[in-house]
Amino acid sequence: MAILFEHDAQLCMPDSMAASILCQAVYDGDIILLKRLLKAKIQVNAADYDKRTAAHIAAAEGNAAAIKVLAEHGADLTLEDRWQNTVKSEVKRSNTRVLFDYVKKKTGQS
């Protein structure tokens, strides 16, 4: 992979495919794959057909590690899905206090 980066290689895939791959990695709890994809510059805010991002999935699953990795790579935690759910509203539903405090701090929302 290092050789590819040295030569400015880029992932060439539609956002819908990027979203699917990222969301599956998050759902599976595969943080190593998630980090690899983000290092390869996959579109961190890629959304599926319901406008859900990997951050929405991580929040719904209560996956704090994934949320932190995504945020460190520039994920927009304020994006709304098709039903106007945000990462914060998904965290509320998952009832994960530590994750709620982290997202609240990152988004600057109360």
PDB file of N, CA and C in Angstrom:
ATOM      1  N   MET A   1       0.822  -1.174   0.000  1.00  0.00           N
ATOM      2  CA  MET A   1       0.000   0.000   0.000  1.00  0.00           C
ATOM      3  C   MET A   1       0.876   1.252   0.000  1.00  0.00           C
ATOM      4  N   ALA A   2       2.023   1.189   0.681  1.00  0.00           N
ATOM      5  CA  ALA A   2       2.915   2.348   0.751  1.00  0.00           C
ATOM      6  C   ALA A   2       3.366   2.773  -0.645  1.00  0.00           C
ATOM      7  N   ILE A   3       3.638   1.806  -1.498  1.00  0.00           N
ATOM      8  CA  ILE A   3       4.077   2.118  -2.868  1.00  0.00           C
ATOM      9  C   ILE A   3       2.966   2.857  -3.615  1.00  0.00           C
ATOM     10  N   LEU A   4       1.749   2.428  -3.421  1.00  0.00           N
ATOM     11  CA  LEU A   4       0.621   3.095  -4.074  1.00  0.00           C
ATOM     12  C   LEU A   4       0.500   4.547  -3.607  1.00  0.00           C
ATOM     13  N   PHE A   5       0.659   4.777  -2.308  1.00  0.00           N
ATOM     14  CA  PHE A   5       0.581   6.138  -1.784  1.00  0.00           C
ATOM     15  C   PHE A   5       1.707   7.009  -2.324  1.00  0.00           C
ATOM     16  N   GLU A   6       2.891   6.417  -2.453  1.00  0.00           N
ATOM     17  CA  GLU A   6       4.037   7.164  -2.981  1.00  0.00           C
ATOM     18  C   GLU A   6       3.770   7.671  -4.390  1.00  0.00           C
ATOM     19  N   HIS A   7       2.937   6.965  -5.121  1.00  0.00           N
ATOM     20  CA  HIS A   7       2.644   7.330  -6.507  1.00  0.00           C
ATOM     21  C   HIS A   7       1.250   7.958  -6.658  1.00  0.00           C
ATOM     22  N   ASP A   8       0.739   8.475  -5.552  1.00  0.00           N
ATOM     23  CA  ASP A   8      -0.545   9.173  -5.532  1.00  0.00           C
ATOM     24  C   ASP A   8      -1.719   8.356  -6.059  1.00  0.00           C
ATOM     25  N   ALA A   9      -1.714   7.066  -5.797  1.00  0.00           N
ATOM     26  CA  ALA A   9      -2.837   6.217  -6.200  1.00  0.00           C
ATOM     27  C   ALA A   9      -4.078   6.628  -5.413  1.00  0.00           C
ATOM     28  N   GLN A  10      -5.219   6.505  -6.042  1.00  0.00           N
ATOM     29  CA  GLN A  10      -6.473   6.868  -5.393  1.00  0.00           C
ATOM     30  C   GLN A  10      -7.497   5.758  -5.573  1.00  0.00           C
ATOM     31  N   LEU A  11      -8.379   5.663  -4.598  1.00  0.00           N
ATOM     32  CA  LEU A  11      -9.489   4.729  -4.725  1.00  0.00           C
ATOM     33  C   LEU A  11     -10.468   5.303  -5.735  1.00  0.00           C
ATOM     34  N   CYS A  12     -10.859   4.523  -6.663  1.00  0.00           N
ATOM     35  CA  CYS A  12     -11.813   4.968  -7.685  1.00  0.00           C
ATOM     36  C   CYS A  12     -13.081   4.135  -7.546  1.00  0.00           C
ATOM     37  N   MET A  13     -14.051   4.695  -6.829  1.00  0.00           N
ATOM     38  CA  MET A  13     -15.315   3.996  -6.659  1.00  0.00           C
ATOM     39  C   MET A  13     -16.400   5.027  -6.396  1.00  0.00           C
ATOM     40  N   PRO A  14     -17.609   4.703  -6.784  1.00  0.00           N
ATOM     41  CA  PRO A  14     -18.718   5.625  -6.499  1.00  0.00           C
ATOM     42  C   PRO A  14     -18.932   5.770  -4.991  1.00  0.00           C
ATOM     43  N   ASP A  15     -19.487   6.907  -4.575  1.00  0.00           N
ATOM     44  CA  ASP A  15     -19.761   7.134  -3.159  1.00  0.00           C
ATOM     45  C   ASP A  15     -20.638   6.035  -2.563  1.00  0.00           C
ATOM     46  N   SER A  16     -21.576   5.526  -3.347  1.00  0.00           N
ATOM     47  CA  SER A  16     -22.473   4.491  -2.819  1.00  0.00           C
ATOM     48  C   SER A  16     -21.695   3.228  -2.448  1.00  0.00           C
ATOM     49  N   MET A  17     -20.676   2.893  -3.242  1.00  0.00           N
ATOM     50  CA  MET A  17     -19.855   1.724  -2.934  1.00  0.00           C
ATOM     51  C   MET A  17     -18.970   2.002  -1.721  1.00  0.00           C
ATOM     52  N   ALA A  18     -18.407   3.212  -1.669  1.00  0.00           N
ATOM     53  CA  ALA A  18     -17.581   3.594  -0.523  1.00  0.00           C
ATOM     54  C   ALA A  18     -18.409   3.538   0.758  1.00  0.00           C
ATOM     55  N   ALA A  19     -19.638   4.043   0.689  1.00  0.00           N
ATOM     56  CA  ALA A  19     -20.521   4.025   1.856  1.00  0.00           C
ATOM     57  C   ALA A  19     -20.798   2.599   2.299  1.00  0.00           C
ATOM     58  N   SER A  20     -21.085   1.744   1.352  1.00  0.00           N
ATOM     59  CA  SER A  20     -21.384   0.346   1.666  1.00  0.00           C
ATOM     60  C   SER A  20     -20.198  -0.334   2.353  1.00  0.00           C
ATOM     61  N   ILE A  21     -19.020  -0.122   1.826  1.00  0.00           N
ATOM     62  CA  ILE A  21     -17.820  -0.748   2.389  1.00  0.00           C
ATOM     63  C   ILE A  21     -17.531  -0.197   3.783  1.00  0.00           C
ATOM     64  N   LEU A  22     -17.608   1.131   3.934  1.00  0.00           N
ATOM     65  CA  LEU A  22     -17.357   1.746   5.243  1.00  0.00           C
ATOM     66  C   LEU A  22     -18.397   1.303   6.276  1.00  0.00           C
ATOM     67  N   CYS A  23     -19.659   1.336   5.888  1.00  0.00           N
ATOM     68  CA  CYS A  23     -20.722   0.949   6.817  1.00  0.00           C
ATOM     69  C   CYS A  23     -20.585  -0.503   7.249  1.00  0.00           C
ATOM     70  N   GLN A  24     -20.210  -1.367   6.320  1.00  0.00           N
ATOM     71  CA  GLN A  24     -20.037  -2.779   6.672  1.00  0.00           C
ATOM     72  C   GLN A  24     -18.858  -2.969   7.624  1.00  0.00           C
ATOM     73  N   ALA A  25     -17.763  -2.262   7.375  1.00  0.00           N
ATOM     74  CA  ALA A  25     -16.602  -2.350   8.270  1.00  0.00           C
ATOM     75  C   ALA A  25     -16.978  -1.904   9.684  1.00  0.00           C
ATOM     76  N   VAL A  26     -17.740  -0.817   9.775  1.00  0.00           N
ATOM     77  CA  VAL A  26     -18.176  -0.315  11.085  1.00  0.00           C
ATOM     78  C   VAL A  26     -19.131  -1.303  11.736  1.00  0.00           C
ATOM     79  N   TYR A  27     -20.113  -1.781  10.980  1.00  0.00           N
ATOM     80  CA  TYR A  27     -21.082  -2.732  11.526  1.00  0.00           C
ATOM     81  C   TYR A  27     -20.384  -3.998  12.043  1.00  0.00           C
ATOM     82  N   ASP A  28     -19.376  -4.455  11.296  1.00  0.00           N
ATOM     83  CA  ASP A  28     -18.614  -5.643  11.696  1.00  0.00           C
ATOM     84  C   ASP A  28     -17.645  -5.365  12.842  1.00  0.00           C
ATOM     85  N   GLY A  29     -17.450  -4.090  13.169  1.00  0.00           N
ATOM     86  CA  GLY A  29     -16.493  -3.733  14.224  1.00  0.00           C
ATOM     87  C   GLY A  29     -15.049  -3.899  13.780  1.00  0.00           C
ATOM     88  N   ASP A  30     -14.819  -3.848  12.475  1.00  0.00           N
ATOM     89  CA  ASP A  30     -13.480  -4.057  11.924  1.00  0.00           C
ATOM     90  C   ASP A  30     -12.730  -2.726  11.845  1.00  0.00           C
ATOM     91  N   ILE A  31     -12.167  -2.317  12.983  1.00  0.00           N
ATOM     92  CA  ILE A  31     -11.477  -1.034  13.088  1.00  0.00           C
ATOM     93  C   ILE A  31     -10.209  -1.029  12.244  1.00  0.00           C
ATOM     94  N   ILE A  32      -9.546  -2.150  12.136  1.00  0.00           N
ATOM     95  CA  ILE A  32      -8.328  -2.217  11.306  1.00  0.00           C
ATOM     96  C   ILE A  32      -8.672  -1.927   9.843  1.00  0.00           C
ATOM     97  N   LEU A  33      -9.710  -2.566   9.320  1.00  0.00           N
ATOM     98  CA  LEU A  33     -10.132  -2.295   7.941  1.00  0.00           C
ATOM     99  C   LEU A  33     -10.580  -0.845   7.796  1.00  0.00           C
ATOM    100  N   LEU A  34     -11.323  -0.342   8.767  1.00  0.00           N
ATOM    101  CA  LEU A  34     -11.782   1.041   8.735  1.00  0.00           C
ATOM    102  C   LEU A  34     -10.588   1.993   8.621  1.00  0.00           C
ATOM    103  N   LYS A  35      -9.574   1.780   9.439  1.00  0.00           N
ATOM    104  CA  LYS A  35      -8.380   2.633   9.401  1.00  0.00           C
ATOM    105  C   LYS A  35      -7.663   2.525   8.058  1.00  0.00           C
ATOM    106  N   ARG A  36      -7.585   1.317   7.515  1.00  0.00           N
ATOM    107  CA  ARG A  36      -6.938   1.126   6.209  1.00  0.00           C
ATOM    108  C   ARG A  36      -7.683   1.885   5.112  1.00  0.00           C
ATOM    109  N   LEU A  37      -8.987   1.777   5.120  1.00  0.00           N
ATOM    110  CA  LEU A  37      -9.795   2.469   4.119  1.00  0.00           C
ATOM    111  C   LEU A  37      -9.624   3.984   4.221  1.00  0.00           C
ATOM    112  N   LEU A  38      -9.629   4.479   5.445  1.00  0.00           N
ATOM    113  CA  LEU A  38      -9.476   5.920   5.643  1.00  0.00           C
ATOM    114  C   LEU A  38      -8.074   6.389   5.273  1.00  0.00           C
ATOM    115  N   LYS A  39      -7.087   5.564   5.557  1.00  0.00           N
ATOM    116  CA  LYS A  39      -5.708   5.902   5.159  1.00  0.00           C
ATOM    117  C   LYS A  39      -5.593   5.953   3.634  1.00  0.00           C
ATOM    118  N   ALA A  40      -6.380   5.116   2.972  1.00  0.00           N
ATOM    119  CA  ALA A  40      -6.393   5.094   1.499  1.00  0.00           C
ATOM    120  C   ALA A  40      -7.262   6.216   0.933  1.00  0.00           C
ATOM    121  N   LYS A  41      -7.725   7.085   1.815  1.00  0.00           N
ATOM    122  CA  LYS A  41      -8.488   8.277   1.436  1.00  0.00           C
ATOM    123  C   LYS A  41      -9.873   7.981   0.849  1.00  0.00           C
ATOM    124  N   ILE A  42     -10.528   6.960   1.380  1.00  0.00           N
ATOM    125  CA  ILE A  42     -11.917   6.715   1.003  1.00  0.00           C
ATOM    126  C   ILE A  42     -12.740   7.903   1.502  1.00  0.00           C
ATOM    127  N   GLN A  43     -13.819   8.214   0.850  1.00  0.00           N
ATOM    128  CA  GLN A  43     -14.657   9.351   1.227  1.00  0.00           C
ATOM    129  C   GLN A  43     -15.342   9.070   2.565  1.00  0.00           C
ATOM    130  N   VAL A  44     -14.859   9.706   3.623  1.00  0.00           N
ATOM    131  CA  VAL A  44     -15.324   9.424   4.981  1.00  0.00           C
ATOM    132  C   VAL A  44     -16.809   9.744   5.180  1.00  0.00           C
ATOM    133  N   ASN A  45     -17.337  10.693   4.423  1.00  0.00           N
ATOM    134  CA  ASN A  45     -18.746  11.063   4.556  1.00  0.00           C
ATOM    135  C   ASN A  45     -19.630  10.462   3.472  1.00  0.00           C
ATOM    136  N   ALA A  46     -19.137   9.434   2.796  1.00  0.00           N
ATOM    137  CA  ALA A  46     -19.941   8.769   1.763  1.00  0.00           C
ATOM    138  C   ALA A  46     -21.221   8.237   2.407  1.00  0.00           C
ATOM    139  N   ALA A  47     -22.335   8.444   1.717  1.00  0.00           N
ATOM    140  CA  ALA A  47     -23.633   8.044   2.265  1.00  0.00           C
ATOM    141  C   ALA A  47     -24.321   7.027   1.358  1.00  0.00           C
ATOM    142  N   ASP A  48     -25.096   6.151   1.972  1.00  0.00           N
ATOM    143  CA  ASP A  48     -25.842   5.152   1.206  1.00  0.00           C
ATOM    144  C   ASP A  48     -27.142   5.767   0.678  1.00  0.00           C
ATOM    145  N   TYR A  49     -28.020   4.947   0.147  1.00  0.00           N
ATOM    146  CA  TYR A  49     -29.264   5.422  -0.464  1.00  0.00           C
ATOM    147  C   TYR A  49     -30.205   6.074   0.539  1.00  0.00           C
ATOM    148  N   ASP A  50     -30.005   5.821   1.828  1.00  0.00           N
ATOM    149  CA  ASP A  50     -30.798   6.460   2.869  1.00  0.00           C
ATOM    150  C   ASP A  50     -30.050   7.641   3.494  1.00  0.00           C
ATOM    151  N   LYS A  51     -28.966   8.045   2.862  1.00  0.00           N
ATOM    152  CA  LYS A  51     -28.106   9.146   3.327  1.00  0.00           C
ATOM    153  C   LYS A  51     -27.444   8.841   4.661  1.00  0.00           C
ATOM    154  N   ARG A  52     -27.294   7.552   4.969  1.00  0.00           N
ATOM    155  CA  ARG A  52     -26.622   7.156   6.210  1.00  0.00           C
ATOM    156  C   ARG A  52     -25.145   6.961   5.931  1.00  0.00           C
ATOM    157  N   THR A  53     -24.348   7.466   6.846  1.00  0.00           N
ATOM    158  CA  THR A  53     -22.895   7.346   6.726  1.00  0.00           C
ATOM    159  C   THR A  53     -22.383   6.303   7.712  1.00  0.00           C
ATOM    160  N   ALA A  54     -21.108   6.016   7.614  1.00  0.00           N
ATOM    161  CA  ALA A  54     -20.493   5.087   8.564  1.00  0.00           C
ATOM    162  C   ALA A  54     -20.637   5.621   9.990  1.00  0.00           C
ATOM    163  N   ALA A  55     -20.608   6.938  10.146  1.00  0.00           N
ATOM    164  CA  ALA A  55     -20.771   7.528  11.477  1.00  0.00           C
ATOM    165  C   ALA A  55     -22.169   7.251  12.038  1.00  0.00           C
ATOM    166  N   HIS A  56     -23.194   7.291  11.185  1.00  0.00           N
ATOM    167  CA  HIS A  56     -24.550   6.953  11.635  1.00  0.00           C
ATOM    168  C   HIS A  56     -24.592   5.506  12.147  1.00  0.00           C
ATOM    169  N   ILE A  57     -23.963   4.612  11.396  1.00  0.00           N
ATOM    170  CA  ILE A  57     -23.963   3.191  11.783  1.00  0.00           C
ATOM    171  C   ILE A  57     -23.206   2.996  13.088  1.00  0.00           C
ATOM    172  N   ALA A  58     -22.031   3.621  13.193  1.00  0.00           N
ATOM    173  CA  ALA A  58     -21.229   3.501  14.415  1.00  0.00           C
ATOM    174  C   ALA A  58     -22.020   3.993  15.623  1.00  0.00           C
ATOM    175  N   ALA A  59     -22.712   5.109  15.457  1.00  0.00           N
ATOM    176  CA  ALA A  59     -23.513   5.660  16.556  1.00  0.00           C
ATOM    177  C   ALA A  59     -24.653   4.715  16.930  1.00  0.00           C
ATOM    178  N   ALA A  60     -25.342   4.195  15.936  1.00  0.00           N
ATOM    179  CA  ALA A  60     -26.460   3.284  16.187  1.00  0.00           C
ATOM    180  C   ALA A  60     -26.005   2.013  16.890  1.00  0.00           C
ATOM    181  N   GLU A  61     -24.785   1.582  16.578  1.00  0.00           N
ATOM    182  CA  GLU A  61     -24.235   0.367  17.187  1.00  0.00           C
ATOM    183  C   GLU A  61     -23.540   0.652  18.520  1.00  0.00           C
ATOM    184  N   GLY A  62     -23.411   1.924  18.884  1.00  0.00           N
ATOM    185  CA  GLY A  62     -22.701   2.280  20.114  1.00  0.00           C
ATOM    186  C   GLY A  62     -21.211   2.006  20.022  1.00  0.00           C
ATOM    187  N   ASN A  63     -20.665   2.099  18.804  1.00  0.00           N
ATOM    188  CA  ASN A  63     -19.263   1.769  18.563  1.00  0.00           C
ATOM    189  C   ASN A  63     -18.392   3.018  18.723  1.00  0.00           C
ATOM    190  N   ALA A  64     -17.920   3.244  19.948  1.00  0.00           N
ATOM    191  CA  ALA A  64     -17.133   4.439  20.263  1.00  0.00           C
ATOM    192  C   ALA A  64     -15.816   4.475  19.494  1.00  0.00           C
ATOM    193  N   ALA A  65     -15.158   3.337  19.355  1.00  0.00           N
ATOM    194  CA  ALA A  65     -13.874   3.302  18.638  1.00  0.00           C
ATOM    195  C   ALA A  65     -14.043   3.765  17.193  1.00  0.00           C
ATOM    196  N   ALA A  66     -15.092   3.291  16.545  1.00  0.00           N
ATOM    197  CA  ALA A  66     -15.337   3.662  15.152  1.00  0.00           C
ATOM    198  C   ALA A  66     -15.663   5.145  15.028  1.00  0.00           C
ATOM    199  N   ILE A  67     -16.499   5.664  15.921  1.00  0.00           N
ATOM    200  CA  ILE A  67     -16.847   7.096  15.885  1.00  0.00           C
ATOM    201  C   ILE A  67     -15.582   7.934  16.022  1.00  0.00           C
ATOM    202  N   LYS A  68     -14.714   7.564  16.951  1.00  0.00           N
ATOM    203  CA  LYS A  68     -13.484   8.335  17.177  1.00  0.00           C
ATOM    204  C   LYS A  68     -12.578   8.297  15.957  1.00  0.00           C
ATOM    205  N   VAL A  69     -12.419   7.127  15.352  1.00  0.00           N
ATOM    206  CA  VAL A  69     -11.583   7.007  14.152  1.00  0.00           C
ATOM    207  C   VAL A  69     -12.173   7.838  13.018  1.00  0.00           C
ATOM    208  N   LEU A  70     -13.467   7.737  12.817  1.00  0.00           N
ATOM    209  CA  LEU A  70     -14.123   8.509  11.760  1.00  0.00           C
ATOM    210  C   LEU A  70     -13.981  10.013  11.991  1.00  0.00           C
ATOM    211  N   ALA A  71     -14.186  10.449  13.231  1.00  0.00           N
ATOM    212  CA  ALA A  71     -14.067  11.872  13.552  1.00  0.00           C
ATOM    213  C   ALA A  71     -12.635  12.362  13.324  1.00  0.00           C
ATOM    214  N   GLU A  72     -11.659  11.545  13.703  1.00  0.00           N
ATOM    215  CA  GLU A  72     -10.253  11.914  13.494  1.00  0.00           C
ATOM    216  C   GLU A  72      -9.927  12.074  12.013  1.00  0.00           C
ATOM    217  N   HIS A  73     -10.696  11.426  11.152  1.00  0.00           N
ATOM    218  CA  HIS A  73     -10.476  11.499   9.711  1.00  0.00           C
ATOM    219  C   HIS A  73     -11.455  12.462   9.026  1.00  0.00           C
ATOM    220  N   GLY A  74     -12.094  13.313   9.825  1.00  0.00           N
ATOM    221  CA  GLY A  74     -12.905  14.375   9.257  1.00  0.00           C
ATOM    222  C   GLY A  74     -14.366  14.072   9.025  1.00  0.00           C
ATOM    223  N   ALA A  75     -14.887  13.013   9.617  1.00  0.00           N
ATOM    224  CA  ALA A  75     -16.313  12.714   9.440  1.00  0.00           C
ATOM    225  C   ALA A  75     -17.155  13.857   9.977  1.00  0.00           C
ATOM    226  N   ASP A  76     -18.176  14.227   9.228  1.00  0.00           N
ATOM    227  CA  ASP A  76     -19.115  15.256   9.648  1.00  0.00           C
ATOM    228  C   ASP A  76     -20.195  14.586  10.491  1.00  0.00           C
ATOM    229  N   LEU A  77     -20.144  14.828  11.790  1.00  0.00           N
ATOM    230  CA  LEU A  77     -21.066  14.174  12.714  1.00  0.00           C
ATOM    231  C   LEU A  77     -22.422  14.879  12.782  1.00  0.00           C
ATOM    232  N   THR A  78     -22.602  15.919  11.972  1.00  0.00           N
ATOM    233  CA  THR A  78     -23.872  16.648  11.984  1.00  0.00           C
ATOM    234  C   THR A  78     -24.761  16.318  10.778  1.00  0.00           C
ATOM    235  N   LEU A  79     -24.294  15.476   9.884  1.00  0.00           N
ATOM    236  CA  LEU A  79     -25.082  15.140   8.692  1.00  0.00           C
ATOM    237  C   LEU A  79     -26.375  14.423   9.087  1.00  0.00           C
ATOM    238  N   GLU A  80     -27.432  14.723   8.369  1.00  0.00           N
ATOM    239  CA  GLU A  80     -28.718  14.066   8.596  1.00  0.00           C
ATOM    240  C   GLU A  80     -28.942  12.983   7.554  1.00  0.00           C
ATOM    241  N   ASP A  81     -29.550  11.891   7.995  1.00  0.00           N
ATOM    242  CA  ASP A  81     -29.935  10.859   7.036  1.00  0.00           C
ATOM    243  C   ASP A  81     -31.301  11.211   6.450  1.00  0.00           C
ATOM    244  N   ARG A  82     -31.861  10.312   5.709  1.00  0.00           N
ATOM    245  CA  ARG A  82     -33.133  10.551   5.016  1.00  0.00           C
ATOM    246  C   ARG A  82     -34.299  10.846   5.964  1.00  0.00           C
ATOM    247  N   TRP A  83     -34.183  10.395   7.207  1.00  0.00           N
ATOM    248  CA  TRP A  83     -35.233  10.609   8.198  1.00  0.00           C
ATOM    249  C   TRP A  83     -34.869  11.721   9.193  1.00  0.00           C
ATOM    250  N   GLN A  84     -33.870  12.520   8.837  1.00  0.00           N
ATOM    251  CA  GLN A  84     -33.361  13.628   9.663  1.00  0.00           C
ATOM    252  C   GLN A  84     -32.697  13.161  10.958  1.00  0.00           C
ATOM    253  N   ASN A  85     -32.241  11.913  10.990  1.00  0.00           N
ATOM    254  CA  ASN A  85     -31.473  11.439  12.139  1.00  0.00           C
ATOM    255  C   ASN A  85     -30.028  11.880  11.967  1.00  0.00           C
ATOM    256  N   THR A  86     -29.444  12.335  13.052  1.00  0.00           N
ATOM    257  CA  THR A  86     -28.030  12.692  13.066  1.00  0.00           C
ATOM    258  C   THR A  86     -27.262  11.644  13.866  1.00  0.00           C
ATOM    259  N   VAL A  87     -25.964  11.766  13.855  1.00  0.00           N
ATOM    260  CA  VAL A  87     -25.145  10.870  14.672  1.00  0.00           C
ATOM    261  C   VAL A  87     -25.555  11.018  16.143  1.00  0.00           C
ATOM    262  N   LYS A  88     -25.771  12.239  16.560  1.00  0.00           N
ATOM    263  CA  LYS A  88     -26.147  12.483  17.955  1.00  0.00           C
ATOM    264  C   LYS A  88     -27.474  11.812  18.308  1.00  0.00           C
ATOM    265  N   SER A  89     -28.458  11.902  17.424  1.00  0.00           N
ATOM    266  CA  SER A  89     -29.745  11.255  17.726  1.00  0.00           C
ATOM    267  C   SER A  89     -29.609   9.730  17.742  1.00  0.00           C
ATOM    268  N   GLU A  90     -28.726   9.199  16.913  1.00  0.00           N
ATOM    269  CA  GLU A  90     -28.476   7.751  16.928  1.00  0.00           C
ATOM    270  C   GLU A  90     -27.788   7.337  18.229  1.00  0.00           C
ATOM    271  N   VAL A  91     -26.873   8.166  18.707  1.00  0.00           N
ATOM    272  CA  VAL A  91     -26.190   7.874  19.972  1.00  0.00           C
ATOM    273  C   VAL A  91     -27.188   7.892  21.125  1.00  0.00           C
ATOM    274  N   LYS A  92     -28.109   8.848  21.105  1.00  0.00           N
ATOM    275  CA  LYS A  92     -29.142   8.903  22.150  1.00  0.00           C
ATOM    276  C   LYS A  92     -29.936   7.605  22.177  1.00  0.00           C
ATOM    277  N   ARG A  93     -30.292   7.127  20.989  1.00  0.00           N
ATOM    278  CA  ARG A  93     -31.068   5.887  20.899  1.00  0.00           C
ATOM    279  C   ARG A  93     -30.265   4.685  21.387  1.00  0.00           C
ATOM    280  N   SER A  94     -28.962   4.690  21.132  1.00  0.00           N
ATOM    281  CA  SER A  94     -28.130   3.550  21.552  1.00  0.00           C
ATOM    282  C   SER A  94     -27.833   3.593  23.049  1.00  0.00           C
ATOM    283  N   ASN A  95     -28.139   4.765  23.676  1.00  0.00           N
ATOM    284  CA  ASN A  95     -27.994   4.917  25.120  1.00  0.00           C
ATOM    285  C   ASN A  95     -26.569   4.641  25.605  1.00  0.00           C
ATOM    286  N   THR A  96     -25.593   5.222  24.928  1.00  0.00           N
ATOM    287  CA  THR A  96     -24.191   5.066  25.291  1.00  0.00           C
ATOM    288  C   THR A  96     -23.689   6.418  25.791  1.00  0.00           C
ATOM    289  N   ARG A  97     -23.644   6.600  27.082  1.00  0.00           N
ATOM    290  CA  ARG A  97     -23.344   7.899  27.696  1.00  0.00           C
ATOM    291  C   ARG A  97     -21.980   8.447  27.279  1.00  0.00           C
ATOM    292  N   VAL A  98     -20.940   7.626  27.320  1.00  0.00           N
ATOM    293  CA  VAL A  98     -19.595   8.086  26.956  1.00  0.00           C
ATOM    294  C   VAL A  98     -19.584   8.564  25.510  1.00  0.00           C
ATOM    295  N   LEU A  99     -20.223   7.828  24.652  1.00  0.00           N
ATOM    296  CA  LEU A  99     -20.292   8.187  23.237  1.00  0.00           C
ATOM    297  C   LEU A  99     -21.119   9.458  23.051  1.00  0.00           C
ATOM    298  N   PHE A 100     -22.185   9.592  23.806  1.00  0.00           N
ATOM    299  CA  PHE A 100     -23.015  10.798  23.730  1.00  0.00           C
ATOM    300  C   PHE A 100     -22.180  12.027  24.100  1.00  0.00           C
ATOM    301  N   ASP A 101     -21.417  11.943  25.184  1.00  0.00           N
ATOM    302  CA  ASP A 101     -20.582  13.060  25.615  1.00  0.00           C
ATOM    303  C   ASP A 101     -19.524  13.396  24.562  1.00  0.00           C
ATOM    304  N   TYR A 102     -18.947  12.376  23.950  1.00  0.00           N
ATOM    305  CA  TYR A 102     -17.931  12.594  22.910  1.00  0.00           C
ATOM    306  C   TYR A 102     -18.535  13.305  21.693  1.00  0.00           C
ATOM    307  N   VAL A 103     -19.657  12.827  21.216  1.00  0.00           N
ATOM    308  CA  VAL A 103     -20.306  13.419  20.040  1.00  0.00           C
ATOM    309  C   VAL A 103     -20.766  14.838  20.355  1.00  0.00           C
ATOM    310  N   LYS A 104     -21.295  15.036  21.532  1.00  0.00           N
ATOM    311  CA  LYS A 104     -21.741  16.366  21.946  1.00  0.00           C
ATOM    312  C   LYS A 104     -20.558  17.342  21.917  1.00  0.00           C
ATOM    313  N   LYS A 105     -19.423  16.911  22.424  1.00  0.00           N
ATOM    314  CA  LYS A 105     -18.219  17.744  22.437  1.00  0.00           C
ATOM    315  C   LYS A 105     -17.736  18.023  21.014  1.00  0.00           C
ATOM    316  N   LYS A 106     -17.734  17.010  20.159  1.00  0.00           N
ATOM    317  CA  LYS A 106     -17.247  17.146  18.779  1.00  0.00           C
ATOM    318  C   LYS A 106     -18.142  18.035  17.932  1.00  0.00           C
ATOM    319  N   THR A 107     -19.437  18.000  18.185  1.00  0.00           N
ATOM    320  CA  THR A 107     -20.373  18.787  17.373  1.00  0.00           C
ATOM    321  C   THR A 107     -20.673  20.148  17.974  1.00  0.00           C
ATOM    322  N   GLY A 108     -20.246  20.367  19.210  1.00  0.00           N
ATOM    323  CA  GLY A 108     -20.501  21.630  19.869  1.00  0.00           C
ATOM    324  C   GLY A 108     -21.978  21.870  20.134  1.00  0.00           C
ATOM    325  N   GLN A 109     -22.730  20.787  20.235  1.00  0.00           N
ATOM    326  CA  GLN A 109     -24.176  20.899  20.461  1.00  0.00           C
ATOM    327  C   GLN A 109     -24.505  20.444  21.864  1.00  0.00           C
ATOM    328  N   SER A 110     -25.626  20.946  22.362  1.00  0.00           N
ATOM    329  CA  SER A 110     -26.045  20.516  23.715  1.00  0.00           C
ATOM    330  C   SER A 110     -27.067  19.422  23.638  1.00  0.00           C
TER     331      SER A 110
END
